[in-house]
Amino acid sequence: MTSLDHELSHALGEERAYHDSCRTALKGMIDGAGERVATGADVSASGADAEVLGYQFRSHAKELAELPEGPLFFGRLDFGTEDGAGDDGAGDLGAGDHAGQSYHIGRIRVSEHPASPPLVIDWRAPVSRAFYQARAADPQGVAVRRRFGWAPWSKGQPEDLTGLEDEVLRRAGPPGTVRADAAPGAILAGEIERPRVGPMRDIVATIQPEQDDLVRDEVAVSVCVQGAPGTGKTAVGLHRAAYLLYTHPDRIKRGGLLILGPNRTFLSYIAEVLPSLGETGVRQSTIEDEVARHPVRAEDDAAAALVKHDVRMAAVLRRALYGRVRNPVGPLEVPDGSYRWRVPAEELARIVADVREEAPPYAIGRERVRTRAVRLIQRQAERRAGVTNNAWLQKISRARPVSAFVNEVWPKVSPEEVVAELLSDPAGPADGILDADELRALTWSRRRSARTAPWSAADLLLLDEVAGLLERQESYGHVVVDEAQDLSPMQCRAIARRAGFGSLTVLGDLAQGTTPWAARAWREHLAHLGAPDAPVAQLTVGFRVPGAIVALTNRLLGTLGVDVAPATSLRADGDLRIEKVRDAAGMGAAVVDAVRAALPYEGSVAVIAADSDMARLREALTGAGLAPASPGELGARVTLLPASLAKGLEYDHVVAVEPATIAAAEGRGAHRLYVVLTRAVSRLHVLHSAELPF
């Protein structure tokens, strides 16, 4: 054994023992949290205080109990000394209060007692930032950055710590630092390239400096991340959510945090990331679920859906709602014992006009009209008989003539009534906004009532728009929106209402826009989301997709009509194979052969094809004894996936079937193909019988 091997073995033994100490401390934290819950009811405080404290204890205990098993640290920072005691006498003035200290960095803080120094520092703590940002040109006080290599899917057993690697950033570090026997960066590269089986995992050990800048941006700042495939934009959004929950717990948890994904398959894939980072109770949803006032029982044709998703529908709906407001036809007369109070029609009309000018939510406007009419009556009464009391005000406010007046000029209405009447006869509200063809597409084939109407998915957006005009909706503290490029303007407006008093993290890639209304530029899209001034950060360096595959998809990028910079990859590994199949009839057998060729390799295998080819390929694979899993069955070795559901997912080996069919299947089929070709983490096998569209 060489001296280096001996040093490495000794260092591994020390780190394994330290991890055992951390596991013991974590168990103590969990047990202690349970004890505080059990004794919390006995605290000497007011009833309300005790209830709040008990809730906090229970929440903390629940979070600790739900932590997934795994390694408790992934890195270590050794800071230099202030006095220049290093080998070259240079010292390290950047170390500050951390001079001479060593910190293990992990997913959560671990300590033997809440008041004790931590055994493991949370990756979100300020001192941990140096783990991601320090470099030789700017060590930030760090002498040595250590990364730990853990066995894949480790639950944190000591023997699973298989390697470590030291990066010496400044020679002022402590003596006896150990270098692993792998080349610099091997542990980092191995973590990035680890096979993808099962749900998405966190990237907390591999966050790059430009990603870290986005993760740690200010809570009040909305940001947009334009990310090429494999650049980690989804991971950035999820880690930003975890960071904000850690650094601004009261502000974010007061309003809540919402993660919006494109579909439930995608949400299943990312569901374990936040819990692995110690954050539970975050709502993960789709925009369809958020606006689901009613079950979807109707389907729009393409023309109708296009109109309903258009931003001009917001103006049409506003007209349809406020078109119900009208001037009074006569004075308001309210009996009050032996008196009868009278407000002239002109004064009532002025009230209505003033409230309309103020443009409050419709329901608030209705109450303002009532309040101001009653105030005019109150002034008459006080001039005649002196100060009135609250009981008198309530009696007048509820008087039948007052309610009849309010219903006449500002009628009460539901979103369903507004939308049903509009879709039955949109000509009036849509006049000058929609053309004749759009009116025909929008109009229901027959008039329906609000109570019996079958609603389509796009109708629910219209209902949500009207609901937002009627009353201010509750707002989340922060909203993370993934695959945002596919949102329509009306979907964007629905999200903007839910982030009305919070901030947004917008994630997407214009090149992957596949819906008919997908964005072609971010600035207009961000305006619909209520964040017109949000900065747009571009991530172009990929860590997931190998270089050969990136070079192939960059050839397709130029045909997509979006202003997106070509991607680059840090990975020189990976494999790309393009195979011509003699004819379409032989495609099933070719797919079976391709899957069998992939199975000896470690990791997941996905066959991705046009939606129309699913039944044929499933039959071929099942007949060959390779029965594939369906989308959403996490952990499967072989998955058959329609191209329409591929977005946001990743697999070690992808068999892309008949690219020309995928590209021709829809209006933005070339964008869909771009998505399909960028799902591979290690190997891409393209099978085609028709000419390739790139």
Short mmCIF file of N, CA, C and O in Angstrom, two decimals, residues 466-555:
data_model
loop_
_atom_site.label_atom_id
_atom_site.label_comp_id
_atom_site.label_asym_id
_atom_site.label_seq_id
_atom_site.Cartn_x
_atom_site.Cartn_y
_atom_site.Cartn_z
N VAL A 466 -62.81 35.20 -14.56
CA VAL A 466 -63.95 35.95 -14.03
C VAL A 466 -63.92 35.94 -12.50
O VAL A 466 -64.21 36.95 -11.85
N ALA A 467 -63.57 34.79 -11.92
CA ALA A 467 -63.47 34.72 -10.45
C ALA A 467 -62.46 35.75 -9.94
O ALA A 467 -62.67 36.37 -8.89
N GLY A 468 -61.37 35.95 -10.68
CA GLY A 468 -60.38 36.95 -10.30
C GLY A 468 -60.88 38.37 -10.47
O GLY A 468 -60.43 39.28 -9.76
N LEU A 469 -61.82 38.58 -11.40
CA LEU A 469 -62.43 39.90 -11.55
C LEU A 469 -63.45 40.17 -10.46
O LEU A 469 -63.65 41.32 -10.05
N LEU A 470 -64.08 39.10 -9.96
CA LEU A 470 -65.08 39.27 -8.91
C LEU A 470 -64.45 39.58 -7.56
O LEU A 470 -64.91 40.46 -6.84
N GLU A 471 -63.40 38.83 -7.21
CA GLU A 471 -62.78 38.99 -5.90
C GLU A 471 -61.28 38.76 -6.02
O GLU A 471 -60.83 37.99 -6.89
N ARG A 472 -60.52 39.39 -5.15
CA ARG A 472 -59.08 39.14 -5.12
C ARG A 472 -58.83 37.74 -4.60
O ARG A 472 -59.37 37.33 -3.58
N GLN A 473 -57.99 37.00 -5.31
CA GLN A 473 -57.70 35.63 -4.90
C GLN A 473 -56.54 35.61 -3.91
O GLN A 473 -55.70 36.51 -3.88
N GLU A 474 -56.50 34.56 -3.09
CA GLU A 474 -55.39 34.39 -2.16
C GLU A 474 -54.11 34.18 -2.95
O GLU A 474 -54.10 33.53 -4.00
N SER A 475 -53.02 34.72 -2.43
CA SER A 475 -51.75 34.69 -3.14
C SER A 475 -50.73 33.87 -2.38
O SER A 475 -50.68 33.91 -1.14
N TYR A 476 -49.94 33.10 -3.10
CA TYR A 476 -48.84 32.34 -2.49
C TYR A 476 -47.65 33.27 -2.23
O TYR A 476 -47.48 34.29 -2.91
N GLY A 477 -46.81 32.87 -1.29
CA GLY A 477 -45.61 33.64 -1.02
C GLY A 477 -44.60 33.53 -2.15
O GLY A 477 -43.87 34.48 -2.45
N HIS A 478 -44.56 32.36 -2.79
CA HIS A 478 -43.68 32.17 -3.94
C HIS A 478 -44.24 31.05 -4.80
O HIS A 478 -44.80 30.08 -4.30
N VAL A 479 -44.10 31.22 -6.10
CA VAL A 479 -44.58 30.21 -7.06
C VAL A 479 -43.43 29.86 -7.99
O VAL A 479 -42.79 30.74 -8.58
N VAL A 480 -43.16 28.56 -8.11
CA VAL A 480 -42.17 28.06 -9.07
C VAL A 480 -42.94 27.44 -10.24
O VAL A 480 -43.78 26.56 -10.03
N VAL A 481 -42.69 27.93 -11.45
CA VAL A 481 -43.42 27.48 -12.63
C VAL A 481 -42.43 26.80 -13.56
O VAL A 481 -41.53 27.44 -14.11
N ASP A 482 -42.60 25.50 -13.76
CA ASP A 482 -41.71 24.77 -14.67
C ASP A 482 -42.39 24.57 -16.02
O ASP A 482 -43.62 24.55 -16.11
N GLU A 483 -41.56 24.41 -17.06
CA GLU A 483 -42.03 24.29 -18.44
C GLU A 483 -42.95 25.47 -18.78
O GLU A 483 -43.98 25.32 -19.43
N ALA A 484 -42.55 26.64 -18.33
CA ALA A 484 -43.40 27.83 -18.48
C ALA A 484 -43.58 28.25 -19.93
O ALA A 484 -44.54 28.95 -20.25
N GLN A 485 -42.68 27.84 -20.81
CA GLN A 485 -42.80 28.25 -22.21
C GLN A 485 -44.08 27.70 -22.86
O GLN A 485 -44.55 28.24 -23.85
N ASP A 486 -44.64 26.65 -22.29
CA ASP A 486 -45.84 26.04 -22.88
C ASP A 486 -47.14 26.66 -22.40
O ASP A 486 -48.21 26.28 -22.88
N LEU A 487 -47.07 27.57 -21.48
CA LEU A 487 -48.30 28.17 -20.94
C LEU A 487 -48.90 29.13 -21.94
O LEU A 487 -48.20 29.86 -22.65
N SER A 488 -50.23 29.18 -21.98
CA SER A 488 -50.92 30.18 -22.79
C SER A 488 -51.01 31.48 -22.01
O SER A 488 -50.83 31.50 -20.78
N PRO A 489 -51.30 32.59 -22.69
CA PRO A 489 -51.48 33.85 -21.96
C PRO A 489 -52.53 33.76 -20.85
O PRO A 489 -52.35 34.33 -19.77
N MET A 490 -53.63 33.05 -21.11
CA MET A 490 -54.66 32.95 -20.07
C MET A 490 -54.21 32.09 -18.90
O MET A 490 -54.57 32.34 -17.74
N GLN A 491 -53.41 31.05 -19.17
CA GLN A 491 -52.83 30.28 -18.07
C GLN A 491 -51.85 31.13 -17.27
O GLN A 491 -51.81 31.07 -16.04
N CYS A 492 -51.07 31.95 -17.97
CA CYS A 492 -50.14 32.85 -17.29
C CYS A 492 -50.88 33.81 -16.36
O CYS A 492 -50.44 34.07 -15.23
N ARG A 493 -52.00 34.33 -16.83
CA ARG A 493 -52.77 35.26 -16.00
C ARG A 493 -53.30 34.55 -14.75
O ARG A 493 -53.36 35.15 -13.66
N ALA A 494 -53.71 33.29 -14.89
CA ALA A 494 -54.19 32.54 -13.72
C ALA A 494 -53.06 32.38 -12.70
O ALA A 494 -53.29 32.47 -11.48
N ILE A 495 -51.85 32.15 -13.18
CA ILE A 495 -50.70 32.03 -12.27
C ILE A 495 -50.38 33.37 -11.64
O ILE A 495 -50.08 33.46 -10.43
N ALA A 496 -50.43 34.43 -12.44
CA ALA A 496 -50.12 35.77 -11.93
C ALA A 496 -51.04 36.13 -10.76
O ALA A 496 -50.61 36.76 -9.79
N ARG A 497 -52.31 35.73 -10.85
CA ARG A 497 -53.23 36.03 -9.74
C ARG A 497 -52.82 35.29 -8.47
O ARG A 497 -53.06 35.77 -7.36
N ARG A 498 -52.22 34.12 -8.62
CA ARG A 498 -51.82 33.34 -7.46
C ARG A 498 -50.47 33.77 -6.89
O ARG A 498 -50.06 33.28 -5.84
N ALA A 499 -49.80 34.65 -7.60
CA ALA A 499 -48.54 35.21 -7.11
C ALA A 499 -48.66 36.73 -6.99
O ALA A 499 -47.66 37.44 -7.07
N GLY A 500 -49.89 37.20 -6.77
CA GLY A 500 -50.13 38.63 -6.79
C GLY A 500 -49.35 39.40 -5.76
O GLY A 500 -48.98 40.56 -5.98
N PHE A 501 -49.08 38.80 -4.60
CA PHE A 501 -48.34 39.48 -3.54
C PHE A 501 -47.05 38.74 -3.21
O PHE A 501 -46.42 39.00 -2.19
N GLY A 502 -46.64 37.83 -4.09
CA GLY A 502 -45.41 37.08 -3.89
C GLY A 502 -44.47 37.25 -5.07
O GLY A 502 -44.52 38.25 -5.79
N SER A 503 -43.61 36.28 -5.27
CA SER A 503 -42.66 36.33 -6.37
C SER A 503 -42.68 35.01 -7.12
O SER A 503 -43.29 34.04 -6.67
N LEU A 504 -42.01 35.00 -8.27
CA LEU A 504 -42.04 33.85 -9.16
C LEU A 504 -40.63 33.39 -9.50
O LEU A 504 -39.71 34.20 -9.62
N THR A 505 -40.48 32.09 -9.66
CA THR A 505 -39.33 31.52 -10.36
C THR A 505 -39.88 30.83 -11.60
O THR A 505 -40.63 29.86 -11.49
N VAL A 506 -39.54 31.38 -12.75
CA VAL A 506 -40.08 30.90 -14.03
C VAL A 506 -39.00 30.09 -14.73
O VAL A 506 -37.90 30.60 -14.99
N LEU A 507 -39.30 28.83 -15.04
CA LEU A 507 -38.33 27.93 -15.65
C LEU A 507 -38.84 27.47 -17.00
O LEU A 507 -40.02 27.14 -17.14
N GLY A 508 -37.97 27.45 -17.99
CA GLY A 508 -38.42 26.95 -19.28
C GLY A 508 -37.34 27.02 -20.33
O GLY A 508 -36.21 27.46 -20.10
N ASP A 509 -37.71 26.56 -21.51
CA ASP A 509 -36.82 26.57 -22.67
C ASP A 509 -37.68 26.83 -23.90
O ASP A 509 -38.54 26.02 -24.25
N LEU A 510 -37.50 27.98 -24.52
CA LEU A 510 -38.31 28.35 -25.69
C LEU A 510 -38.21 27.29 -26.79
O LEU A 510 -39.16 27.09 -27.54
N ALA A 511 -37.08 26.62 -26.88
CA ALA A 511 -36.91 25.60 -27.92
C ALA A 511 -37.79 24.39 -27.67
O ALA A 511 -38.05 23.60 -28.58
N GLN A 512 -38.25 24.21 -26.43
CA GLN A 512 -39.09 23.05 -26.10
C GLN A 512 -40.57 23.40 -26.04
O GLN A 512 -41.37 22.64 -25.50
N GLY A 513 -40.96 24.55 -26.58
CA GLY A 513 -42.36 24.93 -26.58
C GLY A 513 -43.16 24.12 -27.57
O GLY A 513 -42.94 24.21 -28.78
N THR A 514 -44.13 23.34 -27.10
CA THR A 514 -44.85 22.42 -27.98
C THR A 514 -46.35 22.69 -28.09
O THR A 514 -47.01 22.10 -28.93
N THR A 515 -46.89 23.57 -27.27
CA THR A 515 -48.32 23.86 -27.37
C THR A 515 -48.56 24.86 -28.50
O THR A 515 -47.64 25.58 -28.91
N PRO A 516 -49.79 24.95 -29.01
CA PRO A 516 -50.07 25.91 -30.09
C PRO A 516 -49.82 27.35 -29.68
O PRO A 516 -49.59 28.20 -30.54
N TRP A 517 -49.87 27.65 -28.40
CA TRP A 517 -49.70 29.02 -27.92
C TRP A 517 -48.37 29.21 -27.21
O TRP A 517 -48.18 30.19 -26.49
N ALA A 518 -47.42 28.31 -27.41
CA ALA A 518 -46.14 28.38 -26.71
C ALA A 518 -45.43 29.70 -27.00
O ALA A 518 -45.52 30.27 -28.09
N ALA A 519 -44.70 30.17 -26.00
CA ALA A 519 -44.01 31.46 -26.12
C ALA A 519 -42.85 31.36 -27.11
O ALA A 519 -42.16 30.34 -27.19
N ARG A 520 -42.62 32.45 -27.82
CA ARG A 520 -41.46 32.56 -28.69
C ARG A 520 -40.44 33.55 -28.14
O ARG A 520 -39.32 33.63 -28.62
N ALA A 521 -40.84 34.35 -27.15
CA ALA A 521 -39.94 35.30 -26.50
C ALA A 521 -40.40 35.44 -25.05
O ALA A 521 -41.60 35.36 -24.76
N TRP A 522 -39.45 35.66 -24.14
CA TRP A 522 -39.78 35.67 -22.71
C TRP A 522 -40.43 36.96 -22.25
O TRP A 522 -41.25 36.94 -21.34
N ARG A 523 -40.06 38.09 -22.83
CA ARG A 523 -40.50 39.35 -22.24
C ARG A 523 -42.02 39.46 -22.22
O ARG A 523 -42.62 39.82 -21.20
N GLU A 524 -42.68 39.17 -23.35
CA GLU A 524 -44.16 39.24 -23.38
C GLU A 524 -44.76 38.20 -22.45
O GLU A 524 -45.76 38.45 -21.77
N HIS A 525 -44.17 37.03 -22.43
CA HIS A 525 -44.67 35.95 -21.58
C HIS A 525 -44.60 36.35 -20.11
O HIS A 525 -45.54 36.10 -19.34
N LEU A 526 -43.50 36.96 -19.72
CA LEU A 526 -43.35 37.39 -18.33
C LEU A 526 -44.35 38.48 -17.97
O LEU A 526 -44.81 38.56 -16.83
N ALA A 527 -44.69 39.33 -18.95
CA ALA A 527 -45.71 40.35 -18.69
C ALA A 527 -47.05 39.69 -18.35
O ALA A 527 -47.76 40.12 -17.44
N HIS A 528 -47.42 38.64 -19.08
CA HIS A 528 -48.66 37.91 -18.77
C HIS A 528 -48.60 37.28 -17.38
O HIS A 528 -49.63 37.16 -16.71
N LEU A 529 -47.39 36.90 -16.94
CA LEU A 529 -47.22 36.29 -15.63
C LEU A 529 -47.16 37.32 -14.51
O LEU A 529 -47.02 36.96 -13.33
N GLY A 530 -47.26 38.59 -14.86
CA GLY A 530 -47.23 39.64 -13.86
C GLY A 530 -45.84 40.01 -13.41
O GLY A 530 -45.67 40.67 -12.37
N ALA A 531 -44.81 39.60 -14.17
CA ALA A 531 -43.42 39.91 -13.80
C ALA A 531 -42.68 40.45 -15.03
O ALA A 531 -41.70 39.85 -15.48
N PRO A 532 -43.14 41.58 -15.58
CA PRO A 532 -42.57 42.06 -16.85
C PRO A 532 -41.11 42.45 -16.76
O PRO A 532 -40.40 42.43 -17.77
N ASP A 533 -40.64 42.79 -15.57
CA ASP A 533 -39.26 43.24 -15.41
C ASP A 533 -38.32 42.16 -14.86
O ASP A 533 -37.17 42.45 -14.55
N ALA A 534 -38.81 40.95 -14.76
CA ALA A 534 -37.97 39.88 -14.22
C ALA A 534 -36.76 39.64 -15.13
O ALA A 534 -36.90 39.54 -16.35
N PRO A 535 -35.56 39.56 -14.56
CA PRO A 535 -34.39 39.28 -15.39
C PRO A 535 -34.45 37.86 -15.94
O PRO A 535 -34.99 36.96 -15.31
N VAL A 536 -33.91 37.68 -17.14
CA VAL A 536 -33.86 36.37 -17.77
C VAL A 536 -32.41 35.87 -17.75
O VAL A 536 -31.53 36.47 -18.36
N ALA A 537 -32.18 34.80 -17.01
CA ALA A 537 -30.84 34.20 -16.93
C ALA A 537 -30.79 33.00 -17.88
O ALA A 537 -31.73 32.21 -17.92
N GLN A 538 -29.71 32.88 -18.62
CA GLN A 538 -29.57 31.78 -19.56
C GLN A 538 -28.60 30.75 -19.02
O GLN A 538 -27.48 31.07 -18.63
N LEU A 539 -29.05 29.50 -18.97
CA LEU A 539 -28.18 28.37 -18.66
C LEU A 539 -27.95 27.61 -19.97
O LEU A 539 -28.89 27.07 -20.53
N THR A 540 -26.73 27.58 -20.44
CA THR A 540 -26.43 26.94 -21.72
C THR A 540 -25.46 25.78 -21.58
O THR A 540 -25.28 25.02 -22.54
N VAL A 541 -24.83 25.64 -20.42
CA VAL A 541 -23.85 24.57 -20.23
C VAL A 541 -24.55 23.38 -19.59
O VAL A 541 -25.09 23.47 -18.49
N GLY A 542 -24.56 22.27 -20.32
CA GLY A 542 -25.29 21.09 -19.86
C GLY A 542 -24.41 20.13 -19.09
O GLY A 542 -23.22 19.97 -19.37
N PHE A 543 -25.02 19.49 -18.10
CA PHE A 543 -24.34 18.48 -17.30
C PHE A 543 -24.98 17.11 -17.51
O PHE A 543 -24.39 16.10 -17.16
N ARG A 544 -26.19 17.09 -18.05
CA ARG A 544 -26.92 15.84 -18.19
C ARG A 544 -26.76 15.21 -19.56
O ARG A 544 -26.57 14.00 -19.67
N VAL A 545 -26.85 15.99 -20.61
CA VAL A 545 -26.87 15.44 -21.96
C VAL A 545 -25.44 15.39 -22.51
O VAL A 545 -24.75 16.41 -22.53
N PRO A 546 -24.98 14.22 -22.98
CA PRO A 546 -23.61 14.12 -23.52
C PRO A 546 -23.41 15.00 -24.74
O PRO A 546 -24.36 15.33 -25.46
N GLY A 547 -22.14 15.33 -24.99
CA GLY A 547 -21.81 16.27 -26.05
C GLY A 547 -22.26 15.85 -27.43
O GLY A 547 -22.71 16.67 -28.24
N ALA A 548 -22.16 14.56 -27.76
CA ALA A 548 -22.56 14.09 -29.08
C ALA A 548 -24.05 14.31 -29.33
O ALA A 548 -24.47 14.67 -30.43
N ILE A 549 -24.87 14.13 -28.29
CA ILE A 549 -26.31 14.32 -28.43
C ILE A 549 -26.63 15.81 -28.52
O ILE A 549 -27.48 16.22 -29.31
N VAL A 550 -25.92 16.63 -27.76
CA VAL A 550 -26.12 18.08 -27.84
C VAL A 550 -25.79 18.59 -29.23
O VAL A 550 -26.50 19.43 -29.80
N ALA A 551 -24.71 18.08 -29.82
CA ALA A 551 -24.34 18.51 -31.17
C ALA A 551 -25.44 18.16 -32.17
O ALA A 551 -25.74 18.94 -33.09
N LEU A 552 -26.06 16.99 -31.99
CA LEU A 552 -27.16 16.59 -32.89
C LEU A 552 -28.36 17.52 -32.73
O LEU A 552 -28.91 18.01 -33.72
N THR A 553 -28.77 17.79 -31.49
CA THR A 553 -29.97 18.60 -31.27
C THR A 553 -29.72 20.07 -31.62
O THR A 553 -30.67 20.78 -31.97
N ASN A 554 -28.48 20.52 -31.54
CA ASN A 554 -28.19 21.89 -31.98
C ASN A 554 -28.46 22.06 -33.47
O ASN A 554 -28.79 23.15 -33.93
N ARG A 555 -28.32 20.98 -34.24
CA ARG A 555 -28.65 21.04 -35.68
C ARG A 555 -30.14 21.27 -35.88
O ARG A 555 -30.56 21.94 -36.81
#
